[in-house]
Amino acid sequence: MTPRGKQTAAVGFSHSACQSHEALFLWSKFPTSANVAIVDVFRNRTFRLEQLMKLFWVGVCIFAGVASAQADDNACADLNGAYEHTVNTGRYQIVSTVTGPGQDSGKLRSWVYFYDRIIYIREPDSLWLSYRRGTLDRISESGRPVFQGCSRLGTETINGTITMVFQADWQRNGARAKGKLWFSKGTGKLVQTERFFTAVGESSDYFGFLGRSLVDRYTYDRGPPPPLEAYNAYVPPTAQPDLGKAK
């Protein structure tokens, strides 16, 4: 069994034990004359076996909870680190494609080009739009990590890049999704994500995608951005390079 498997088994045992501790408490309720007492040398108090058993199982349950949370944190540490590293990279691009049931499946949803402190966004049959870019971290607006409940699935090669593959619960910008993610073992950056949306708020950027999926493909250092200088400026799409095609 791997070290992680041993940890999981230990946590599982502790959780099961916590559920059955009431039976052990009943077992400890034998006649008063048979109770075993010990003296607390620090307070000079006498504790019955029943009280000691309760204190013992409280400690076990607390330890199990901490160990379970720590196991989840460890599983998500690499993934949240890759996310934070990616979203604050100086220059990269995301090409988003709709997947799953529906007539839009397989269609391009958007190009998003991150270039230094500016974000450039374009959807099919529309114009380029630019925004100021801020810094993001691994903590979402809810105060919890962007990725939780992570598990590693293995490794996979995508376009010559060896990636680590994870599945995890994702949340950000008023939306939640079940995700599958690939990030490079060499650079520590995301290569591809697939998200199936399970909750979407009306103010979310993903409004209308409840029950649908998006695949995001990441590329880096793709050359100059669209020639926009003004904040929220538009230019005709015909004047822009086709950023959706890989070089």
PDB file of C-alpha atoms in Angstrom, residues 40-195:
ATOM      1  CA  ASP A  40      -4.688  12.518  37.970  1.00  0.00           C
ATOM      2  CA  VAL A  41      -1.444  13.604  39.642  1.00  0.00           C
ATOM      3  CA  PHE A  42      -1.836  17.137  38.318  1.00  0.00           C
ATOM      4  CA  ARG A  43      -5.308  17.858  39.707  1.00  0.00           C
ATOM      5  CA  ASN A  44      -5.628  15.015  42.229  1.00  0.00           C
ATOM      6  CA  ARG A  45      -8.951  14.026  40.635  1.00  0.00           C
ATOM      7  CA  THR A  46     -10.309  10.548  40.050  1.00  0.00           C
ATOM      8  CA  PHE A  47     -11.534   9.590  36.578  1.00  0.00           C
ATOM      9  CA  ARG A  48     -13.645   6.567  35.869  1.00  0.00           C
ATOM     10  CA  LEU A  49     -12.917   4.349  32.879  1.00  0.00           C
ATOM     11  CA  GLU A  50     -16.015   5.639  31.119  1.00  0.00           C
ATOM     12  CA  GLN A  51     -14.753   9.219  31.287  1.00  0.00           C
ATOM     13  CA  LEU A  52     -11.332   8.202  30.018  1.00  0.00           C
ATOM     14  CA  MET A  53     -12.907   6.316  27.111  1.00  0.00           C
ATOM     15  CA  LYS A  54     -14.899   9.387  26.124  1.00  0.00           C
ATOM     16  CA  LEU A  55     -11.830  11.613  26.252  1.00  0.00           C
ATOM     17  CA  PHE A  56      -9.892   9.074  24.206  1.00  0.00           C
ATOM     18  CA  TRP A  57     -12.494   8.907  21.425  1.00  0.00           C
ATOM     19  CA  VAL A  58     -12.905  12.670  21.301  1.00  0.00           C
ATOM     20  CA  GLY A  59      -9.171  12.877  20.664  1.00  0.00           C
ATOM     21  CA  VAL A  60      -9.322  10.167  18.004  1.00  0.00           C
ATOM     22  CA  CYS A  61     -12.179  11.910  16.170  1.00  0.00           C
ATOM     23  CA  ILE A  62     -10.438  15.279  16.253  1.00  0.00           C
ATOM     24  CA  PHE A  63      -7.272  13.692  14.882  1.00  0.00           C
ATOM     25  CA  ALA A  64      -9.239  11.935  12.130  1.00  0.00           C
ATOM     26  CA  GLY A  65     -10.848  15.191  11.058  1.00  0.00           C
ATOM     27  CA  VAL A  66      -7.521  17.011  10.944  1.00  0.00           C
ATOM     28  CA  ALA A  67      -5.872  14.147   9.050  1.00  0.00           C
ATOM     29  CA  SER A  68      -8.712  14.046   6.510  1.00  0.00           C
ATOM     30  CA  ALA A  69      -8.502  17.788   5.902  1.00  0.00           C
ATOM     31  CA  GLN A  70      -4.721  17.589   5.607  1.00  0.00           C
ATOM     32  CA  ALA A  71      -4.984  14.757   3.054  1.00  0.00           C
ATOM     33  CA  ASP A  72      -7.354  16.863   0.927  1.00  0.00           C
ATOM     34  CA  ASP A  73      -5.044  19.896   1.234  1.00  0.00           C
ATOM     35  CA  ASN A  74      -2.056  17.838   0.121  1.00  0.00           C
ATOM     36  CA  ALA A  75      -3.935  16.429  -2.873  1.00  0.00           C
ATOM     37  CA  CYS A  76      -4.965  19.925  -4.013  1.00  0.00           C
ATOM     38  CA  ALA A  77      -1.707  21.732  -3.244  1.00  0.00           C
ATOM     39  CA  ASP A  78      -0.099  21.018  -6.628  1.00  0.00           C
ATOM     40  CA  LEU A  79      -3.286  21.806  -8.521  1.00  0.00           C
ATOM     41  CA  ASN A  80      -4.007  25.110  -6.779  1.00  0.00           C
ATOM     42  CA  GLY A  81      -0.335  26.014  -7.142  1.00  0.00           C
ATOM     43  CA  ALA A  82      -0.480  25.332 -10.903  1.00  0.00           C
ATOM     44  CA  TYR A  83      -3.620  27.456 -11.153  1.00  0.00           C
ATOM     45  CA  GLU A  84      -2.058  30.391  -9.294  1.00  0.00           C
ATOM     46  CA  HIS A  85       1.144  30.108 -11.340  1.00  0.00           C
ATOM     47  CA  THR A  86      -0.818  30.046 -14.607  1.00  0.00           C
ATOM     48  CA  VAL A  87      -3.265  32.908 -14.033  1.00  0.00           C
ATOM     49  CA  ASN A  88      -0.444  35.270 -13.055  1.00  0.00           C
ATOM     50  CA  THR A  89       1.833  34.353 -15.964  1.00  0.00           C
ATOM     51  CA  GLY A  90       2.778  37.400 -18.028  1.00  0.00           C
ATOM     52  CA  ARG A  91       1.548  36.203 -21.415  1.00  0.00           C
ATOM     53  CA  TYR A  92      -0.715  33.306 -22.284  1.00  0.00           C
ATOM     54  CA  GLN A  93      -3.883  32.475 -24.176  1.00  0.00           C
ATOM     55  CA  ILE A  94      -6.981  30.366 -23.505  1.00  0.00           C
ATOM     56  CA  VAL A  95      -9.121  28.965 -26.306  1.00  0.00           C
ATOM     57  CA  SER A  96     -12.495  27.763 -24.944  1.00  0.00           C
ATOM     58  CA  THR A  97     -14.695  25.208 -26.701  1.00  0.00           C
ATOM     59  CA  VAL A  98     -18.227  24.124 -25.757  1.00  0.00           C
ATOM     60  CA  THR A  99     -18.692  20.380 -25.212  1.00  0.00           C
ATOM     61  CA  GLY A 100     -21.486  18.072 -24.117  1.00  0.00           C
ATOM     62  CA  PRO A 101     -25.114  17.804 -25.290  1.00  0.00           C
ATOM     63  CA  GLY A 102     -26.698  20.589 -27.308  1.00  0.00           C
ATOM     64  CA  GLN A 103     -26.377  22.181 -30.711  1.00  0.00           C
ATOM     65  CA  ASP A 104     -23.414  24.312 -29.610  1.00  0.00           C
ATOM     66  CA  SER A 105     -21.244  21.299 -28.777  1.00  0.00           C
ATOM     67  CA  GLY A 106     -17.861  21.565 -30.467  1.00  0.00           C
ATOM     68  CA  LYS A 107     -18.209  25.283 -31.170  1.00  0.00           C
ATOM     69  CA  LEU A 108     -15.653  27.867 -30.182  1.00  0.00           C
ATOM     70  CA  ARG A 109     -16.772  29.927 -27.202  1.00  0.00           C
ATOM     71  CA  SER A 110     -13.978  32.509 -26.919  1.00  0.00           C
ATOM     72  CA  TRP A 111     -10.346  33.515 -27.253  1.00  0.00           C
ATOM     73  CA  VAL A 112      -8.892  35.088 -24.124  1.00  0.00           C
ATOM     74  CA  TYR A 113      -5.443  36.616 -24.495  1.00  0.00           C
ATOM     75  CA  PHE A 114      -3.526  37.665 -21.352  1.00  0.00           C
ATOM     76  CA  TYR A 115      -0.728  40.079 -22.181  1.00  0.00           C
ATOM     77  CA  ASP A 116       1.089  41.686 -19.255  1.00  0.00           C
ATOM     78  CA  ARG A 117      -1.515  43.865 -17.462  1.00  0.00           C
ATOM     79  CA  ILE A 118      -4.251  43.652 -20.137  1.00  0.00           C
ATOM     80  CA  ILE A 119      -6.834  40.968 -20.971  1.00  0.00           C
ATOM     81  CA  TYR A 120      -8.111  40.736 -24.567  1.00  0.00           C
ATOM     82  CA  ILE A 121     -11.343  38.822 -25.174  1.00  0.00           C
ATOM     83  CA  ARG A 122     -13.095  37.897 -28.376  1.00  0.00           C
ATOM     84  CA  GLU A 123     -16.116  35.679 -29.042  1.00  0.00           C
ATOM     85  CA  PRO A 124     -17.065  34.329 -32.486  1.00  0.00           C
ATOM     86  CA  ASP A 125     -18.824  36.896 -34.714  1.00  0.00           C
ATOM     87  CA  SER A 126     -17.966  39.706 -32.312  1.00  0.00           C
ATOM     88  CA  LEU A 127     -15.238  42.276 -31.747  1.00  0.00           C
ATOM     89  CA  TRP A 128     -12.175  42.318 -29.533  1.00  0.00           C
ATOM     90  CA  LEU A 129     -12.611  43.772 -26.055  1.00  0.00           C
ATOM     91  CA  SER A 130      -9.849  44.673 -23.595  1.00  0.00           C
ATOM     92  CA  TYR A 131      -9.828  44.940 -19.803  1.00  0.00           C
ATOM     93  CA  ARG A 132      -7.337  45.802 -17.126  1.00  0.00           C
ATOM     94  CA  ARG A 133      -5.854  42.689 -15.560  1.00  0.00           C
ATOM     95  CA  GLY A 134      -5.508  42.099 -11.831  1.00  0.00           C
ATOM     96  CA  THR A 135      -3.655  39.482  -9.803  1.00  0.00           C
ATOM     97  CA  LEU A 136      -5.463  36.289  -8.800  1.00  0.00           C
ATOM     98  CA  ASP A 137      -4.618  33.703  -6.176  1.00  0.00           C
ATOM     99  CA  ARG A 138      -5.747  30.204  -5.283  1.00  0.00           C
ATOM    100  CA  ILE A 139      -8.491  31.441  -2.930  1.00  0.00           C
ATOM    101  CA  SER A 140     -11.908  32.091  -4.494  1.00  0.00           C
ATOM    102  CA  GLU A 141     -14.394  34.800  -3.541  1.00  0.00           C
ATOM    103  CA  SER A 142     -15.983  32.386  -1.044  1.00  0.00           C
ATOM    104  CA  GLY A 143     -12.750  32.283   0.939  1.00  0.00           C
ATOM    105  CA  ARG A 144     -12.044  28.661  -0.012  1.00  0.00           C
ATOM    106  CA  PRO A 145      -9.491  27.283  -2.512  1.00  0.00           C
ATOM    107  CA  VAL A 146     -10.438  27.365  -6.188  1.00  0.00           C
ATOM    108  CA  PHE A 147      -9.918  23.582  -6.377  1.00  0.00           C
ATOM    109  CA  GLN A 148     -11.085  21.192  -3.658  1.00  0.00           C
ATOM    110  CA  GLY A 149     -11.720  17.456  -3.377  1.00  0.00           C
ATOM    111  CA  CYS A 150      -8.755  16.730  -5.653  1.00  0.00           C
ATOM    112  CA  SER A 151      -7.511  13.319  -6.743  1.00  0.00           C
ATOM    113  CA  ARG A 152      -4.674  12.473  -9.091  1.00  0.00           C
ATOM    114  CA  LEU A 153      -5.540  10.276 -12.079  1.00  0.00           C
ATOM    115  CA  GLY A 154      -2.068   9.745 -13.531  1.00  0.00           C
ATOM    116  CA  THR A 155      -0.023  11.220 -16.374  1.00  0.00           C
ATOM    117  CA  GLU A 156      -0.817  11.921 -20.015  1.00  0.00           C
ATOM    118  CA  THR A 157       1.040  13.435 -22.976  1.00  0.00           C
ATOM    119  CA  ILE A 158      -0.708  16.341 -24.750  1.00  0.00           C
ATOM    120  CA  ASN A 159       0.951  17.753 -27.879  1.00  0.00           C
ATOM    121  CA  GLY A 160       4.316  16.457 -26.725  1.00  0.00           C
ATOM    122  CA  THR A 161       3.933  17.815 -23.176  1.00  0.00           C
ATOM    123  CA  ILE A 162       3.931  15.363 -20.264  1.00  0.00           C
ATOM    124  CA  THR A 163       1.092  16.373 -17.960  1.00  0.00           C
ATOM    125  CA  MET A 164      -0.209  15.384 -14.547  1.00  0.00           C
ATOM    126  CA  VAL A 165      -3.950  14.693 -14.667  1.00  0.00           C
ATOM    127  CA  PHE A 166      -6.309  15.545 -11.805  1.00  0.00           C
ATOM    128  CA  GLN A 167     -10.010  15.664 -11.133  1.00  0.00           C
ATOM    129  CA  ALA A 168     -11.375  18.227  -8.689  1.00  0.00           C
ATOM    130  CA  ASP A 169     -14.273  20.461  -7.699  1.00  0.00           C
ATOM    131  CA  TRP A 170     -13.831  23.990  -9.081  1.00  0.00           C
ATOM    132  CA  GLN A 171     -15.412  27.271  -7.917  1.00  0.00           C
ATOM    133  CA  ARG A 172     -14.904  30.880  -8.965  1.00  0.00           C
ATOM    134  CA  ASN A 173     -16.911  33.928 -10.086  1.00  0.00           C
ATOM    135  CA  GLY A 174     -20.253  32.619  -8.817  1.00  0.00           C
ATOM    136  CA  ALA A 175     -19.989  29.240 -10.566  1.00  0.00           C
ATOM    137  CA  ARG A 176     -19.149  25.665  -9.571  1.00  0.00           C
ATOM    138  CA  ALA A 177     -18.058  22.751 -11.731  1.00  0.00           C
ATOM    139  CA  LYS A 178     -16.691  19.223 -11.742  1.00  0.00           C
ATOM    140  CA  GLY A 179     -13.304  19.497 -13.378  1.00  0.00           C
ATOM    141  CA  LYS A 180     -10.612  17.452 -15.052  1.00  0.00           C
ATOM    142  CA  LEU A 181      -7.277  19.219 -15.371  1.00  0.00           C
ATOM    143  CA  TRP A 182      -3.939  18.667 -17.038  1.00  0.00           C
ATOM    144  CA  PHE A 183      -0.838  20.633 -16.045  1.00  0.00           C
ATOM    145  CA  SER A 184       2.742  20.383 -17.250  1.00  0.00           C
ATOM    146  CA  LYS A 185       5.224  18.476 -15.120  1.00  0.00           C
ATOM    147  CA  GLY A 186       7.974  20.623 -16.617  1.00  0.00           C
ATOM    148  CA  THR A 187       6.585  24.148 -16.192  1.00  0.00           C
ATOM    149  CA  GLY A 188       3.955  23.630 -13.486  1.00  0.00           C
ATOM    150  CA  LYS A 189       1.384  25.455 -15.642  1.00  0.00           C
ATOM    151  CA  LEU A 190      -2.042  24.353 -16.830  1.00  0.00           C
ATOM    152  CA  VAL A 191      -2.215  22.820 -20.310  1.00  0.00           C
ATOM    153  CA  GLN A 192      -5.911  21.953 -20.506  1.00  0.00           C
ATOM    154  CA  THR A 193      -9.040  21.952 -18.336  1.00  0.00           C
ATOM    155  CA  GLU A 194     -12.518  20.508 -18.770  1.00  0.00           C
ATOM    156  CA  ARG A 195     -15.338  21.751 -16.521  1.00  0.00           C
TER     157      ARG A 195
END
